[in-house]
Amino acid sequence: MDVHFIPLSGRYLIYRPLKRLAFVGNRALVDYLQERAAVPGTSPGQPDIEMFLDRTGYWEPAVLPGEDKALTLRPSMAVLLMTNRCNLACTYCYAAAGSRPPMDMPWPIARKVIDTVADNARINGDARFSLSFHGGGEPTLNWSVLTAAVEHARSKSQACEVSLASNGVWSPTRRDYICKNIDSVT
């Protein structure tokens, strides 16, 4: 079963991409799902949880219409939302950066995402994978994680195309790094 448990502020995003199904749960639900998946055919131990899972179709196989088997293509592009902080306060900006408590993506999450899409590209037989920095703030404000992510992505056996969406307000040092290490900037 293609399922991902993604940490999210003390909870987990439970994601079955091939079914286009995602919901938030706690650690106990993640443990329950992992235990049930490890031993197929076991009797459900939590009727309320099982009723929810049945209604969402969680246990049903991910089969495309007209196909006998599940889709095996895995995502080979990652979009990292680096921060919600911004060094501008544009009135037209959809993100409203700075209106919420500051949050930055931590390095372990960025590293795991890069490892996953690089592995997916290898499994898919792709020669390259893609990494994009974007989000509800200025990505370059989480500089140490951004540069570590670029270096990590470039260290993989497949080529990596790196892009950045930015407001372009950088120091000369950061500008030089971006010009040398990022493939495209918008």
mmCIF file of C-alpha atoms in Angstrom:
data_model
loop_
_atom_site.group_PDB
_atom_site.id
_atom_site.type_symbol
_atom_site.label_atom_id
_atom_site.label_comp_id
_atom_site.label_asym_id
_atom_site.label_seq_id
_atom_site.Cartn_x
_atom_site.Cartn_y
_atom_site.Cartn_z
ATOM 1 C CA MET A 1 0.000 0.000 0.000
ATOM 2 C CA ASP A 2 1.363 3.393 -0.984
ATOM 3 C CA VAL A 3 0.870 5.486 2.166
ATOM 4 C CA HIS A 4 2.923 8.269 3.720
ATOM 5 C CA PHE A 5 2.835 9.513 7.313
ATOM 6 C CA ILE A 6 4.138 13.075 7.275
ATOM 7 C CA PRO A 7 4.781 14.834 10.634
ATOM 8 C CA LEU A 8 2.677 17.975 10.961
ATOM 9 C CA SER A 9 2.779 20.115 14.131
ATOM 10 C CA GLY A 10 2.502 17.238 16.600
ATOM 11 C CA ARG A 11 0.120 15.291 14.340
ATOM 12 C CA TYR A 12 0.487 13.499 11.006
ATOM 13 C CA LEU A 13 -0.724 14.045 7.485
ATOM 14 C CA ILE A 14 -1.806 10.575 6.368
ATOM 15 C CA TYR A 15 -1.450 10.577 2.598
ATOM 16 C CA ARG A 16 -2.350 7.935 -0.002
ATOM 17 C CA PRO A 17 -1.340 9.724 -3.222
ATOM 18 C CA LEU A 18 -2.555 7.040 -5.607
ATOM 19 C CA LYS A 19 -6.040 7.330 -4.106
ATOM 20 C CA ARG A 20 -5.836 11.133 -3.854
ATOM 21 C CA LEU A 21 -6.671 10.753 -0.183
ATOM 22 C CA ALA A 22 -5.217 12.789 2.678
ATOM 23 C CA PHE A 23 -6.314 13.478 6.238
ATOM 24 C CA VAL A 24 -4.773 14.464 9.570
ATOM 25 C CA GLY A 25 -4.423 12.005 12.443
ATOM 26 C CA ASN A 26 -2.531 11.501 15.674
ATOM 27 C CA ARG A 27 0.315 9.099 16.495
ATOM 28 C CA ALA A 28 -2.139 6.466 17.783
ATOM 29 C CA LEU A 29 -3.928 6.422 14.401
ATOM 30 C CA VAL A 30 -0.611 6.104 12.549
ATOM 31 C CA ASP A 31 0.361 3.160 14.798
ATOM 32 C CA TYR A 32 -3.057 1.568 14.250
ATOM 33 C CA LEU A 33 -2.809 1.894 10.460
ATOM 34 C CA GLN A 34 0.724 0.491 10.401
ATOM 35 C CA GLU A 35 -0.248 -2.480 12.600
ATOM 36 C CA ARG A 36 -3.344 -3.265 10.478
ATOM 37 C CA ALA A 37 -1.361 -2.989 7.227
ATOM 38 C CA ALA A 38 1.424 -5.244 8.555
ATOM 39 C CA VAL A 39 -0.993 -8.159 9.057
ATOM 40 C CA PRO A 40 -3.600 -8.117 6.257
ATOM 41 C CA GLY A 41 -6.924 -9.751 7.086
ATOM 42 C CA THR A 42 -6.755 -9.044 10.802
ATOM 43 C CA SER A 43 -10.024 -8.162 12.431
ATOM 44 C CA PRO A 44 -10.572 -4.458 13.059
ATOM 45 C CA GLY A 45 -10.021 -3.446 16.651
ATOM 46 C CA GLN A 46 -11.482 0.070 16.532
ATOM 47 C CA PRO A 47 -15.027 0.192 15.036
ATOM 48 C CA ASP A 48 -15.200 4.007 14.930
ATOM 49 C CA ILE A 49 -11.853 4.270 13.175
ATOM 50 C CA GLU A 50 -12.738 1.460 10.773
ATOM 51 C CA MET A 51 -16.067 3.119 9.901
ATOM 52 C CA PHE A 52 -14.175 6.317 9.009
ATOM 53 C CA LEU A 53 -11.580 4.381 6.990
ATOM 54 C CA ASP A 54 -14.305 2.460 5.139
ATOM 55 C CA ARG A 55 -16.154 5.684 4.257
ATOM 56 C CA THR A 56 -12.947 7.210 2.843
ATOM 57 C CA GLY A 57 -12.058 4.024 0.957
ATOM 58 C CA TYR A 58 -8.697 3.913 2.763
ATOM 59 C CA TRP A 59 -8.287 0.110 2.586
ATOM 60 C CA GLU A 60 -9.456 -0.208 -1.017
ATOM 61 C CA PRO A 61 -6.673 -0.748 -3.542
ATOM 62 C CA ALA A 62 -5.664 2.212 -5.678
ATOM 63 C CA VAL A 63 -6.745 1.140 -9.151
ATOM 64 C CA LEU A 64 -7.164 3.520 -12.059
ATOM 65 C CA PRO A 65 -10.354 3.287 -14.118
ATOM 66 C CA GLY A 66 -9.896 0.757 -16.913
ATOM 67 C CA GLU A 67 -6.666 -0.594 -15.425
ATOM 68 C CA ASP A 68 -6.045 -3.941 -13.729
ATOM 69 C CA LYS A 69 -3.193 -2.704 -11.608
ATOM 70 C CA ALA A 70 -2.303 0.296 -9.493
ATOM 71 C CA LEU A 71 -0.341 3.202 -10.878
ATOM 72 C CA THR A 72 3.335 2.731 -10.091
ATOM 73 C CA LEU A 73 4.672 6.153 -11.069
ATOM 74 C CA ARG A 74 5.935 8.073 -8.055
ATOM 75 C CA PRO A 75 6.405 11.859 -7.750
ATOM 76 C CA SER A 76 9.897 12.994 -8.674
ATOM 77 C CA MET A 77 9.442 16.692 -7.954
ATOM 78 C CA ALA A 78 9.410 18.343 -4.549
ATOM 79 C CA VAL A 79 8.199 21.836 -3.739
ATOM 80 C CA LEU A 80 9.607 22.983 -0.402
ATOM 81 C CA LEU A 81 7.779 25.752 1.428
ATOM 82 C CA MET A 82 10.787 27.082 3.303
ATOM 83 C CA THR A 83 9.254 29.701 5.602
ATOM 84 C CA ASN A 84 6.309 31.964 6.190
ATOM 85 C CA ARG A 85 8.624 34.888 6.959
ATOM 86 C CA CYS A 86 9.158 37.660 4.424
ATOM 87 C CA ASN A 87 11.432 40.696 4.122
ATOM 88 C CA LEU A 88 8.701 42.676 2.291
ATOM 89 C CA ALA A 89 5.075 43.427 3.097
ATOM 90 C CA CYS A 90 3.425 43.600 -0.312
ATOM 91 C CA THR A 91 -0.240 44.527 0.017
ATOM 92 C CA TYR A 92 -1.209 42.301 -2.941
ATOM 93 C CA CYS A 93 0.517 39.157 -1.655
ATOM 94 C CA TYR A 94 -1.745 36.128 -1.172
ATOM 95 C CA ALA A 95 0.520 34.703 1.529
ATOM 96 C CA ALA A 96 0.150 37.491 4.098
ATOM 97 C CA ALA A 97 3.664 36.666 5.267
ATOM 98 C CA GLY A 98 4.434 37.992 8.711
ATOM 99 C CA SER A 99 0.822 37.876 9.913
ATOM 100 C CA ARG A 100 1.352 34.535 11.687
ATOM 101 C CA PRO A 101 4.040 33.307 14.073
ATOM 102 C CA PRO A 102 7.270 32.616 12.126
ATOM 103 C CA MET A 103 7.812 29.043 10.995
ATOM 104 C CA ASP A 104 10.754 27.629 9.054
ATOM 105 C CA MET A 105 11.062 24.200 7.465
ATOM 106 C CA PRO A 106 13.614 22.200 9.465
ATOM 107 C CA TRP A 107 16.514 20.506 7.692
ATOM 108 C CA PRO A 108 15.471 16.903 8.550
ATOM 109 C CA ILE A 109 12.160 17.345 6.710
ATOM 110 C CA ALA A 110 13.818 18.945 3.672
ATOM 111 C CA ARG A 111 16.418 16.139 3.570
ATOM 112 C CA LYS A 112 13.741 13.418 3.789
ATOM 113 C CA VAL A 113 11.688 14.979 0.986
ATOM 114 C CA ILE A 114 14.760 15.248 -1.274
ATOM 115 C CA ASP A 115 15.752 11.649 -0.520
ATOM 116 C CA THR A 116 12.213 10.492 -1.337
ATOM 117 C CA VAL A 117 11.896 12.249 -4.701
ATOM 118 C CA ALA A 118 15.429 11.212 -5.707
ATOM 119 C CA ASP A 119 14.571 7.593 -4.847
ATOM 120 C CA ASN A 120 11.270 7.915 -6.730
ATOM 121 C CA ALA A 121 13.094 9.207 -9.814
ATOM 122 C CA ARG A 122 15.461 6.242 -9.651
ATOM 123 C CA ILE A 123 12.542 3.793 -9.257
ATOM 124 C CA ASN A 124 10.679 5.484 -12.144
ATOM 125 C CA GLY A 125 13.775 5.242 -14.337
ATOM 126 C CA ASP A 126 13.995 9.032 -14.612
ATOM 127 C CA ALA A 127 17.385 10.572 -15.301
ATOM 128 C CA ARG A 128 16.563 13.604 -13.144
ATOM 129 C CA PHE A 129 14.357 14.907 -10.381
ATOM 130 C CA SER A 130 13.242 18.440 -9.545
ATOM 131 C CA LEU A 131 13.424 20.588 -6.443
ATOM 132 C CA SER A 132 11.582 23.889 -6.146
ATOM 133 C CA PHE A 133 11.670 26.458 -3.343
ATOM 134 C CA HIS A 134 8.431 28.370 -2.979
ATOM 135 C CA GLY A 135 5.847 29.228 -0.435
ATOM 136 C CA GLY A 136 4.082 31.616 1.844
ATOM 137 C CA GLY A 137 7.203 33.647 2.549
ATOM 138 C CA GLU A 138 10.612 34.445 1.063
ATOM 139 C CA PRO A 139 12.463 31.085 0.748
ATOM 140 C CA THR A 140 15.912 32.688 1.044
ATOM 141 C CA LEU A 141 15.148 33.752 4.631
ATOM 142 C CA ASN A 142 15.632 30.104 5.621
ATOM 143 C CA TRP A 143 19.081 30.304 4.029
ATOM 144 C CA SER A 144 20.938 27.551 5.875
ATOM 145 C CA VAL A 145 18.267 24.961 5.055
ATOM 146 C CA LEU A 146 17.912 26.190 1.461
ATOM 147 C CA THR A 147 21.656 25.891 0.772
ATOM 148 C CA ALA A 148 21.890 22.525 2.566
ATOM 149 C CA ALA A 149 18.960 21.294 0.462
ATOM 150 C CA VAL A 150 20.600 22.417 -2.786
ATOM 151 C CA GLU A 151 23.896 20.742 -1.845
ATOM 152 C CA HIS A 152 22.112 17.539 -0.789
ATOM 153 C CA ALA A 153 20.048 17.425 -3.993
ATOM 154 C CA ARG A 154 23.170 17.972 -6.110
ATOM 155 C CA SER A 155 24.920 15.087 -4.301
ATOM 156 C CA LYS A 156 22.419 12.502 -5.607
ATOM 157 C CA SER A 157 23.259 10.150 -8.466
ATOM 158 C CA GLN A 158 20.526 11.634 -10.692
ATOM 159 C CA ALA A 159 20.696 15.190 -11.940
ATOM 160 C CA CYS A 160 18.508 17.654 -10.103
ATOM 161 C CA GLU A 161 16.865 20.723 -11.591
ATOM 162 C CA VAL A 162 16.515 23.387 -8.888
ATOM 163 C CA SER A 163 14.158 26.358 -9.119
ATOM 164 C CA LEU A 164 13.352 29.239 -6.797
ATOM 165 C CA ALA A 165 10.371 31.597 -6.502
ATOM 166 C CA SER A 166 11.653 34.718 -4.768
ATOM 167 C CA ASN A 167 11.129 38.443 -4.376
ATOM 168 C CA GLY A 168 14.777 38.900 -5.416
ATOM 169 C CA VAL A 169 15.842 40.998 -2.427
ATOM 170 C CA TRP A 170 19.221 39.395 -1.685
ATOM 171 C CA SER A 171 22.645 40.375 -0.484
ATOM 172 C CA PRO A 172 25.424 40.229 -3.105
ATOM 173 C CA THR A 173 26.740 37.013 -1.505
ATOM 174 C CA ARG A 174 23.347 35.317 -1.710
ATOM 175 C CA ARG A 175 22.828 36.612 -5.253
ATOM 176 C CA ASP A 176 26.134 35.043 -6.314
ATOM 177 C CA TYR A 177 25.232 31.705 -4.707
ATOM 178 C CA ILE A 178 21.807 31.697 -6.366
ATOM 179 C CA CYS A 179 23.259 32.533 -9.787
ATOM 180 C CA LYS A 180 25.774 29.677 -9.501
ATOM 181 C CA ASN A 181 23.535 27.019 -7.941
ATOM 182 C CA ILE A 182 19.896 27.555 -8.926
ATOM 183 C CA ASP A 183 18.782 26.615 -12.447
ATOM 184 C CA SER A 184 15.809 28.966 -12.698
ATOM 185 C CA VAL A 185 14.420 31.848 -10.659
ATOM 186 C CA THR A 186 11.003 33.462 -10.848
#
